mmCIF file of C-alpha atoms and ligand atoms in Angstrom:
data_model
loop_
_atom_site.group_PDB
_atom_site.id
_atom_site.type_symbol
_atom_site.label_atom_id
_atom_site.label_comp_id
_atom_site.label_asym_id
_atom_site.label_seq_id
_atom_site.Cartn_x
_atom_site.Cartn_y
_atom_site.Cartn_z
ATOM 1 C CA MET A 45 51.307 -55.293 -1.517
ATOM 2 C CA ASP A 46 49.106 -57.570 0.566
ATOM 3 C CA VAL A 47 47.413 -55.600 3.337
ATOM 4 C CA SER A 48 44.890 -56.901 5.833
ATOM 5 C CA SER A 49 42.679 -54.620 7.886
ATOM 6 C CA GLU A 50 44.486 -55.518 11.139
ATOM 7 C CA ASP A 51 47.632 -53.894 9.715
ATOM 8 C CA LEU A 52 45.993 -50.483 9.255
ATOM 9 C CA VAL A 53 47.214 -47.677 11.517
ATOM 10 C CA PRO A 54 44.525 -45.213 12.721
ATOM 11 C CA LEU A 55 44.934 -41.590 11.654
ATOM 12 C CA LEU A 56 41.534 -39.830 11.940
ATOM 13 C CA GLU A 57 38.592 -40.893 14.096
ATOM 14 C CA PRO A 58 35.082 -40.810 12.616
ATOM 15 C CA GLY A 59 34.031 -38.194 15.211
ATOM 16 C CA GLU A 60 36.921 -35.901 14.301
ATOM 17 C CA ILE A 61 36.000 -36.141 10.638
ATOM 18 C CA ARG A 62 32.333 -35.465 11.372
ATOM 19 C CA ALA A 63 33.179 -32.333 13.365
ATOM 20 C CA ARG A 64 35.553 -31.017 10.714
ATOM 21 C CA VAL A 65 33.099 -31.679 7.877
ATOM 22 C CA ALA A 66 30.467 -29.683 9.799
ATOM 23 C CA GLU A 67 32.912 -26.761 10.134
ATOM 24 C CA LEU A 68 33.755 -26.872 6.434
ATOM 25 C CA GLY A 69 30.072 -26.991 5.559
ATOM 26 C CA ALA A 70 29.388 -23.930 7.721
ATOM 27 C CA GLU A 71 32.245 -21.959 6.100
ATOM 28 C CA ILE A 72 31.165 -22.953 2.599
ATOM 29 C CA THR A 73 27.573 -22.004 3.413
ATOM 30 C CA ARG A 74 28.682 -18.535 4.538
ATOM 31 C CA GLU A 75 30.787 -18.077 1.405
ATOM 32 C CA TYR A 76 28.169 -19.115 -1.151
ATOM 33 C CA ARG A 77 24.916 -17.816 0.343
ATOM 34 C CA GLY A 78 22.954 -16.028 -2.396
ATOM 35 C CA ARG A 79 25.192 -17.386 -5.162
ATOM 36 C CA ASP A 80 24.410 -19.858 -7.903
ATOM 37 C CA LEU A 81 26.445 -22.781 -6.548
ATOM 38 C CA VAL A 82 27.526 -25.943 -8.339
ATOM 39 C CA LEU A 83 29.304 -28.631 -6.305
ATOM 40 C CA VAL A 84 31.542 -31.017 -8.224
ATOM 41 C CA CYS A 85 32.158 -34.448 -6.696
ATOM 42 C CA VAL A 86 35.353 -36.055 -7.927
ATOM 43 C CA LEU A 87 34.624 -39.753 -8.271
ATOM 44 C CA ARG A 88 35.262 -42.163 -6.902
ATOM 45 C CA ALA A 89 37.126 -41.566 -3.651
ATOM 46 C CA ALA A 90 35.460 -38.250 -2.703
ATOM 47 C CA VAL A 91 31.980 -39.741 -2.695
ATOM 48 C CA VAL A 92 31.699 -40.353 1.058
ATOM 49 C CA PHE A 93 33.090 -36.923 1.949
ATOM 50 C CA PHE A 94 30.812 -35.314 -0.653
ATOM 51 C CA ALA A 95 27.722 -37.068 0.704
ATOM 52 C CA ASP A 96 28.461 -35.847 4.241
ATOM 53 C CA LEU A 97 29.552 -32.352 3.193
ATOM 54 C CA ILE A 98 26.483 -31.517 1.099
ATOM 55 C CA ARG A 99 24.267 -32.294 4.086
ATOM 56 C CA GLU A 100 26.109 -29.538 5.983
ATOM 57 C CA ILE A 101 25.357 -26.946 3.257
ATOM 58 C CA PRO A 102 21.747 -25.780 3.670
ATOM 59 C CA LEU A 103 21.670 -23.805 0.419
ATOM 60 C CA PRO A 104 20.207 -24.497 -3.004
ATOM 61 C CA PHE A 105 22.939 -26.002 -5.220
ATOM 62 C CA ARG A 106 23.383 -28.360 -8.137
ATOM 63 C CA CYS A 107 25.648 -31.418 -8.108
ATOM 64 C CA VAL A 108 27.977 -32.461 -10.895
ATOM 65 C CA PHE A 109 30.004 -35.648 -10.943
ATOM 66 C CA ALA A 110 33.443 -35.826 -12.498
ATOM 67 C CA ARG A 111 35.487 -38.960 -12.790
ATOM 68 C CA ALA A 112 39.215 -38.737 -12.398
ATOM 69 C CA ALA A 113 41.659 -41.610 -12.361
ATOM 70 C CA SER A 114 45.398 -41.567 -12.044
ATOM 71 C CA TYR A 115 46.170 -44.608 -9.925
ATOM 72 C CA GLY A 116 46.649 -47.907 -11.660
ATOM 73 C CA GLY A 117 46.041 -50.041 -8.564
ATOM 74 C CA GLY A 118 49.228 -49.327 -6.625
ATOM 75 C CA THR A 119 50.240 -46.542 -4.287
ATOM 76 C CA GLU A 120 52.117 -44.422 -6.821
ATOM 77 C CA SER A 121 50.387 -41.991 -9.143
ATOM 78 C CA SER A 122 50.914 -42.684 -12.825
ATOM 79 C CA GLY A 123 51.215 -38.939 -13.361
ATOM 80 C CA GLN A 124 48.629 -39.161 -16.145
ATOM 81 C CA VAL A 125 45.148 -38.006 -15.228
ATOM 82 C CA GLU A 126 42.149 -39.432 -17.022
ATOM 83 C CA LEU A 127 39.241 -37.049 -16.670
ATOM 84 C CA ASP A 128 35.574 -37.300 -17.477
ATOM 85 C CA LEU A 129 33.498 -34.216 -16.583
ATOM 86 C CA ASP A 130 29.722 -34.303 -16.917
ATOM 87 C CA VAL A 131 29.221 -31.288 -19.158
ATOM 88 C CA ARG A 132 25.435 -31.486 -19.311
ATOM 89 C CA GLU A 133 25.256 -29.059 -16.385
ATOM 90 C CA PRO A 134 26.275 -25.628 -17.678
ATOM 91 C CA LEU A 135 29.009 -24.073 -15.546
ATOM 92 C CA GLU A 136 29.427 -20.751 -17.292
ATOM 93 C CA GLY A 137 28.783 -17.792 -14.995
ATOM 94 C CA ARG A 138 28.166 -20.044 -11.970
ATOM 95 C CA HIS A 139 30.101 -20.486 -8.748
ATOM 96 C CA VAL A 140 31.814 -23.855 -8.879
ATOM 97 C CA LEU A 141 33.300 -25.679 -5.895
ATOM 98 C CA VAL A 142 35.284 -28.861 -6.597
ATOM 99 C CA VAL A 143 35.234 -31.447 -3.801
ATOM 100 C CA GLU A 144 38.217 -33.822 -3.709
ATOM 101 C CA ASP A 145 39.300 -36.556 -1.321
ATOM 102 C CA ILE A 146 43.046 -35.869 -1.273
ATOM 103 C CA VAL A 147 45.367 -33.409 -2.906
ATOM 104 C CA ASP A 148 48.642 -35.262 -3.216
ATOM 105 C CA THR A 149 50.915 -34.256 -6.135
ATOM 106 C CA GLY A 150 48.164 -31.830 -7.201
ATOM 107 C CA ARG A 151 47.994 -33.211 -10.755
ATOM 108 C CA THR A 152 44.411 -34.452 -10.521
ATOM 109 C CA ALA A 153 43.126 -31.234 -8.964
ATOM 110 C CA ARG A 154 45.036 -29.167 -11.540
ATOM 111 C CA ALA A 155 43.525 -31.152 -14.429
ATOM 112 C CA ILE A 156 40.009 -30.753 -13.026
ATOM 113 C CA LEU A 157 40.410 -27.040 -12.342
ATOM 114 C CA ASP A 158 41.781 -26.443 -15.856
ATOM 115 C CA ALA A 159 38.937 -28.399 -17.440
ATOM 116 C CA ILE A 160 36.321 -26.442 -15.486
ATOM 117 C CA GLU A 161 38.031 -23.078 -16.041
ATOM 118 C CA ALA A 162 37.497 -23.626 -19.765
ATOM 119 C CA HIS A 163 33.731 -23.420 -19.070
ATOM 120 C CA ARG A 164 34.196 -19.887 -17.714
ATOM 121 C CA PRO A 165 32.595 -20.167 -14.255
ATOM 122 C CA ALA A 166 31.981 -16.976 -12.242
ATOM 123 C CA SER A 167 34.300 -18.423 -9.582
ATOM 124 C CA LEU A 168 36.142 -21.665 -9.070
ATOM 125 C CA ALA A 169 37.449 -23.079 -5.784
ATOM 126 C CA LEU A 170 38.722 -26.362 -4.406
ATOM 127 C CA CYS A 171 37.864 -28.166 -1.180
ATOM 128 C CA ALA A 172 39.699 -31.352 -0.179
ATOM 129 C CA LEU A 173 39.230 -33.512 2.882
ATOM 130 C CA LEU A 174 42.936 -34.309 3.051
ATOM 131 C CA ASP A 175 46.058 -32.462 1.988
ATOM 132 C CA LYS A 176 49.523 -34.000 1.659
ATOM 133 C CA PRO A 177 51.551 -30.805 1.098
ATOM 134 C CA SER A 178 54.899 -32.607 1.304
ATOM 135 C CA ARG A 179 54.053 -34.436 -1.929
ATOM 136 C CA ARG A 180 53.048 -31.431 -4.022
ATOM 137 C CA GLU A 181 54.486 -31.216 -7.553
ATOM 138 C CA VAL A 182 51.904 -28.900 -9.106
ATOM 139 C CA ASP A 183 50.643 -25.779 -7.391
ATOM 140 C CA VAL A 184 46.894 -25.780 -6.688
ATOM 141 C CA PRO A 185 44.834 -23.204 -4.783
ATOM 142 C CA LEU A 186 43.271 -25.205 -1.951
ATOM 143 C CA ARG A 187 40.578 -22.940 -0.505
ATOM 144 C CA TRP A 188 39.294 -25.411 2.111
ATOM 145 C CA ARG A 189 40.970 -28.464 3.541
ATOM 146 C CA GLY A 190 39.841 -30.816 6.245
ATOM 147 C CA PHE A 191 43.170 -32.104 7.514
ATOM 148 C CA GLU A 192 46.832 -32.004 6.632
ATOM 149 C CA VAL A 193 48.212 -35.552 6.565
ATOM 150 C CA PRO A 194 51.743 -36.939 6.460
ATOM 151 C CA ASP A 195 53.345 -38.539 3.416
ATOM 152 C CA ARG A 196 51.694 -41.910 3.987
ATOM 153 C CA PHE A 197 49.219 -43.850 1.886
ATOM 154 C CA VAL A 198 45.818 -43.530 3.543
ATOM 155 C CA VAL A 199 42.517 -45.369 3.199
ATOM 156 C CA GLY A 200 38.993 -45.253 4.578
ATOM 157 C CA TYR A 201 36.050 -42.825 4.401
ATOM 158 C CA GLY A 202 35.734 -43.488 0.654
ATOM 159 C CA ILE A 203 39.467 -43.582 -0.012
ATOM 160 C CA ASP A 204 40.776 -46.875 -1.290
ATOM 161 C CA PHE A 205 43.811 -49.001 -1.866
ATOM 162 C CA ASP A 206 42.984 -50.970 -5.006
ATOM 163 C CA ASP A 207 39.249 -50.537 -4.228
ATOM 164 C CA ARG A 208 39.589 -51.811 -0.667
ATOM 165 C CA PHE A 209 38.839 -50.112 2.664
ATOM 166 C CA ARG A 210 36.463 -47.463 1.246
ATOM 167 C CA ASP A 211 33.829 -48.560 3.747
ATOM 168 C CA ARG A 212 36.001 -47.858 6.811
ATOM 169 C CA PRO A 213 34.440 -45.048 8.857
ATOM 170 C CA GLY A 214 37.725 -43.334 9.819
ATOM 171 C CA VAL A 215 40.968 -42.664 7.955
ATOM 172 C CA TRP A 216 43.820 -45.140 8.325
ATOM 173 C CA MET A 217 47.407 -45.417 7.119
ATOM 174 C CA LEU A 218 48.794 -48.422 5.339
ATOM 175 C CA PRO A 219 51.611 -49.999 7.386
HETATM 176 P P1 IMP B 209 47.298 -36.295 -7.123
HETATM 177 O O1 IMP B 209 46.879 -36.164 -8.538
HETATM 178 O O2 IMP B 209 48.681 -36.872 -6.981
HETATM 179 O O3 IMP B 209 47.114 -35.041 -6.288
HETATM 180 O O4 IMP B 209 46.408 -37.411 -6.483
HETATM 181 C C1 IMP B 209 45.133 -37.209 -6.264
HETATM 182 C C2 IMP B 209 44.371 -38.514 -6.186
HETATM 183 O O5 IMP B 209 45.198 -39.649 -5.918
HETATM 184 C C3 IMP B 209 43.436 -38.398 -5.026
HETATM 185 O O6 IMP B 209 42.200 -37.852 -5.423
HETATM 186 C C4 IMP B 209 43.314 -39.821 -4.566
HETATM 187 O O7 IMP B 209 42.246 -40.447 -5.224
HETATM 188 C C5 IMP B 209 44.610 -40.469 -4.957
HETATM 189 N N1 IMP B 209 45.468 -40.553 -3.758
HETATM 190 C C6 IMP B 209 46.471 -39.719 -3.392
HETATM 191 N N2 IMP B 209 46.999 -40.085 -2.221
HETATM 192 C C7 IMP B 209 46.292 -41.166 -1.836
HETATM 193 C C8 IMP B 209 46.344 -41.997 -0.664
HETATM 194 O O8 IMP B 209 47.135 -41.818 0.273
HETATM 195 N N3 IMP B 209 45.429 -42.998 -0.622
HETATM 196 C C9 IMP B 209 44.540 -43.246 -1.619
HETATM 197 N N4 IMP B 209 44.449 -42.491 -2.707
HETATM 198 C C10 IMP B 209 45.319 -41.470 -2.814
HETATM 199 MG MG1 MG B 210 40.751 -39.344 -6.253
#
């Protein structure tokens, strides 16, 4: 598909996202105060959300980066999730919060949660900026979500279509 930026349809304004990220940060801060918190950023698309969210969490925490890939450059998931978790940071007995860009079919989140569960954290929860519940194939416990979005392919705020549009400040739908 050949998409130019003039074809993108606006979905979420930068200001709306900023306000929601601040709310999520405040809730997460209340939940994890006094706990040994590890935040997991799911590369690559969650990186912008992660960078904004961590600045709304005034607690001591450690960051871990996990790489997950399921899209081969189109708009349909391959169904296979390739996962690379940085295991140098011990997770056992710690409170782990996974930060995702979108939960779509749920396969990526499921694979990440299963991989982390094997490290026996004290608790494990998932936070995603966007949730497409109409697309769910695998059940995942989504503790915090920024916005529910329709069954449309979205880009912007770190989220890409074949590596494009990550730099867009808001969230947009492909035509
Ligand atoms: P899932 O495994 O089907 O839940 O897909 C999760 C991953 O697919 C997300 O972390 C995104 O990186 C990617 N993805 C799902 N929907 C979209 C979309 O609308 N735009 C861009 N990437 C998407
Ligand atoms: Mg992703």
